[in-house]
Backbone as JSON, one array per atom type, in Angstrom:
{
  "sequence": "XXXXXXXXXXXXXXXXXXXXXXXXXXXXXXXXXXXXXXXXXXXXXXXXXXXXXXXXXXXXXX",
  "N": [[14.19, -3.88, -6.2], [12.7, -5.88, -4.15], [9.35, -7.45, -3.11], [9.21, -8.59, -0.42], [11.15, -6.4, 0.88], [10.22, -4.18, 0.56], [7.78, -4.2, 1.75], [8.45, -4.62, 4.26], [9.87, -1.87, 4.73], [7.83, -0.05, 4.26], [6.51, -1.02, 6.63], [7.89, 0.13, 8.35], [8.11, 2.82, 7.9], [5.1, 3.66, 8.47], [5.75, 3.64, 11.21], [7.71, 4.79, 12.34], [8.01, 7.56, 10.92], [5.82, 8.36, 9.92], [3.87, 10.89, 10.94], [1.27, 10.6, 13.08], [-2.24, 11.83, 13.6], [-3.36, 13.38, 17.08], [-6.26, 12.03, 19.05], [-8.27, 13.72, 19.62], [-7.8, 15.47, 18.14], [-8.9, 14.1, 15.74], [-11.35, 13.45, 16.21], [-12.69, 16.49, 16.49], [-12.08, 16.6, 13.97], [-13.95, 15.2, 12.68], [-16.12, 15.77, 13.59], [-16.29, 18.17, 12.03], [-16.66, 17.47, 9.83], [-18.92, 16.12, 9.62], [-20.69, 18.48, 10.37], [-20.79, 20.02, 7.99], [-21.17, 18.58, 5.67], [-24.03, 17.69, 6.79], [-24.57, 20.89, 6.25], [-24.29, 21.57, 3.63], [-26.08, 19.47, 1.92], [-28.23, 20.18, 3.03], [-28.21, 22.48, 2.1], [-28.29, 22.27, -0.4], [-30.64, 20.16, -1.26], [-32.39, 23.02, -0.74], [-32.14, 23.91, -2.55], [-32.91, 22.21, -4.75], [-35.71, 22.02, -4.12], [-36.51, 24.41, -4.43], [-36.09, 24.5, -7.49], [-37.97, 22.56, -8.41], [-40.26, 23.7, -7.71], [-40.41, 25.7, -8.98], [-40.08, 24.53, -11.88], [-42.57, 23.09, -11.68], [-44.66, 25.13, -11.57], [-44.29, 26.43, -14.06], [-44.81, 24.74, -15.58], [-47.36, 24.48, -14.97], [-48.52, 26.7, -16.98], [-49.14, 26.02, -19.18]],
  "CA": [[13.55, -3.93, -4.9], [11.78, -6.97, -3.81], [8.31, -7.25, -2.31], [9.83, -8.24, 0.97], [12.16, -5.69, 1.61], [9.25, -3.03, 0.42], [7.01, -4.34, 2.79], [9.44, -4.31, 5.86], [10.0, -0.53, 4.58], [7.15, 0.17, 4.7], [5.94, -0.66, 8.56], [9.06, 1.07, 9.34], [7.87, 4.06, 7.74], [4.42, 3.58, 8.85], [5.96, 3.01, 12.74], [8.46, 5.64, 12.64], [8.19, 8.13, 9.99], [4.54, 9.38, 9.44], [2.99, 12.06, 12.18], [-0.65, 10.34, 13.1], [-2.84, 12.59, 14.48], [-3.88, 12.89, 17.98], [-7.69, 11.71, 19.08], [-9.11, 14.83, 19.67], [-7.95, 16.62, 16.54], [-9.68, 13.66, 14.94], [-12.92, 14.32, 16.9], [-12.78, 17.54, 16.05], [-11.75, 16.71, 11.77], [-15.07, 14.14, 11.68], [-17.74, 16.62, 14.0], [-16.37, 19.45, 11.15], [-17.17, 16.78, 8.22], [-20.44, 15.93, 9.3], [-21.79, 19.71, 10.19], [-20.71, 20.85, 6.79], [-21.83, 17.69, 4.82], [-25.14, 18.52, 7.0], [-25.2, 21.96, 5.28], [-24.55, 20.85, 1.86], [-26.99, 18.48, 2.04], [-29.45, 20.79, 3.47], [-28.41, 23.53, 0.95], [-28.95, 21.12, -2.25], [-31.86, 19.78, -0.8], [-33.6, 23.61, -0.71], [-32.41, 24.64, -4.08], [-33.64, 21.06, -5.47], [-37.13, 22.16, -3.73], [-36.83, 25.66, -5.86], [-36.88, 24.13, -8.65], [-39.09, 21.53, -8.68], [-41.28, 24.4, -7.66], [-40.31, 26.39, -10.81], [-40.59, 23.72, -12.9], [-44.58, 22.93, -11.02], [-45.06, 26.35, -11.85], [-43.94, 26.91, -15.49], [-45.76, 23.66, -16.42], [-48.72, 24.77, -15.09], [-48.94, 27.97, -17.39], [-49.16, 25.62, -20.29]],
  "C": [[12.49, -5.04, -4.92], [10.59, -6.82, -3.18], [8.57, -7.18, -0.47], [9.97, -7.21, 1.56], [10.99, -4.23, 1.32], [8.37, -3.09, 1.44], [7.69, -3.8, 4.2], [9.71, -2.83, 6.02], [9.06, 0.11, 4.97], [5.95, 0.15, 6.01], [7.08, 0.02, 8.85], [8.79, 2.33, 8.86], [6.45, 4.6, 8.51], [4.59, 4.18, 10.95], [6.58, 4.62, 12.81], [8.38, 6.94, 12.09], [7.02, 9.08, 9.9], [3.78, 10.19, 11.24], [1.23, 11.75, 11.89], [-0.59, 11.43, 14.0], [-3.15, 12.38, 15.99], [-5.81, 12.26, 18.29], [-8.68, 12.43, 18.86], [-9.11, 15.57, 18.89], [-8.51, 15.26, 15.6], [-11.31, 13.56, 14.9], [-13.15, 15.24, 16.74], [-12.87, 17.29, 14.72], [-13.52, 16.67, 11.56], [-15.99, 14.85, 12.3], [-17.3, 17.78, 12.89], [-17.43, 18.64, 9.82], [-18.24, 16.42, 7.88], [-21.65, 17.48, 9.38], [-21.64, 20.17, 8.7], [-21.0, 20.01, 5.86], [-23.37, 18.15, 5.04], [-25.4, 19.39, 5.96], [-25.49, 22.26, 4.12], [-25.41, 20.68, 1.67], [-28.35, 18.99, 2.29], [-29.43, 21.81, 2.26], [-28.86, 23.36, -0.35], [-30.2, 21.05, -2.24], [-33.09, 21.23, -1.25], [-33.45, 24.36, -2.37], [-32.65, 23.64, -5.24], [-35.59, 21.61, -5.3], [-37.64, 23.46, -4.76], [-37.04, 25.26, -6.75], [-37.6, 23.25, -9.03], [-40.16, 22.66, -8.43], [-41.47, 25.49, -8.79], [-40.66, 25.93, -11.62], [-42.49, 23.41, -13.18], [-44.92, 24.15, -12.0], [-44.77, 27.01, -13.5], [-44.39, 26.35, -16.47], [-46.71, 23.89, -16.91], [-48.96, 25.79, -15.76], [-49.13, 27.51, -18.68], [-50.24, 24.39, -20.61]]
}
């Protein structure tokens, strides 16, 4: 198989072959990906703050 004929295969699979999504189930995917990155992000964030405040606090007893 030649590069060519792989290429040409492949927009015809691209064109014909693969099921893109519609718009709105992709507006929907990327507002899921950012509230739940959000919460991550927020959840790390408060159990980073715990322990830096554990740590403050375990220092200071020494």
């Amino acid at each position: 198989m030649n590069i060519k004929s792989f290429v040409i295969e492949s927009i015809d699979e691209m064109k014909n072959k693969v099921t893109w999504p519609n718009y709105s189930f992709l507006q929907n995917s990327a507002v899921l990906v950012i509230v739940a990155s959000l919460i991550f992000s927020l959840l790390i964030g408060v159990i980073d703050l715990g322990f830096e405040n554990l740590m403050t606090w375990f220092y200071d007893l020494f």
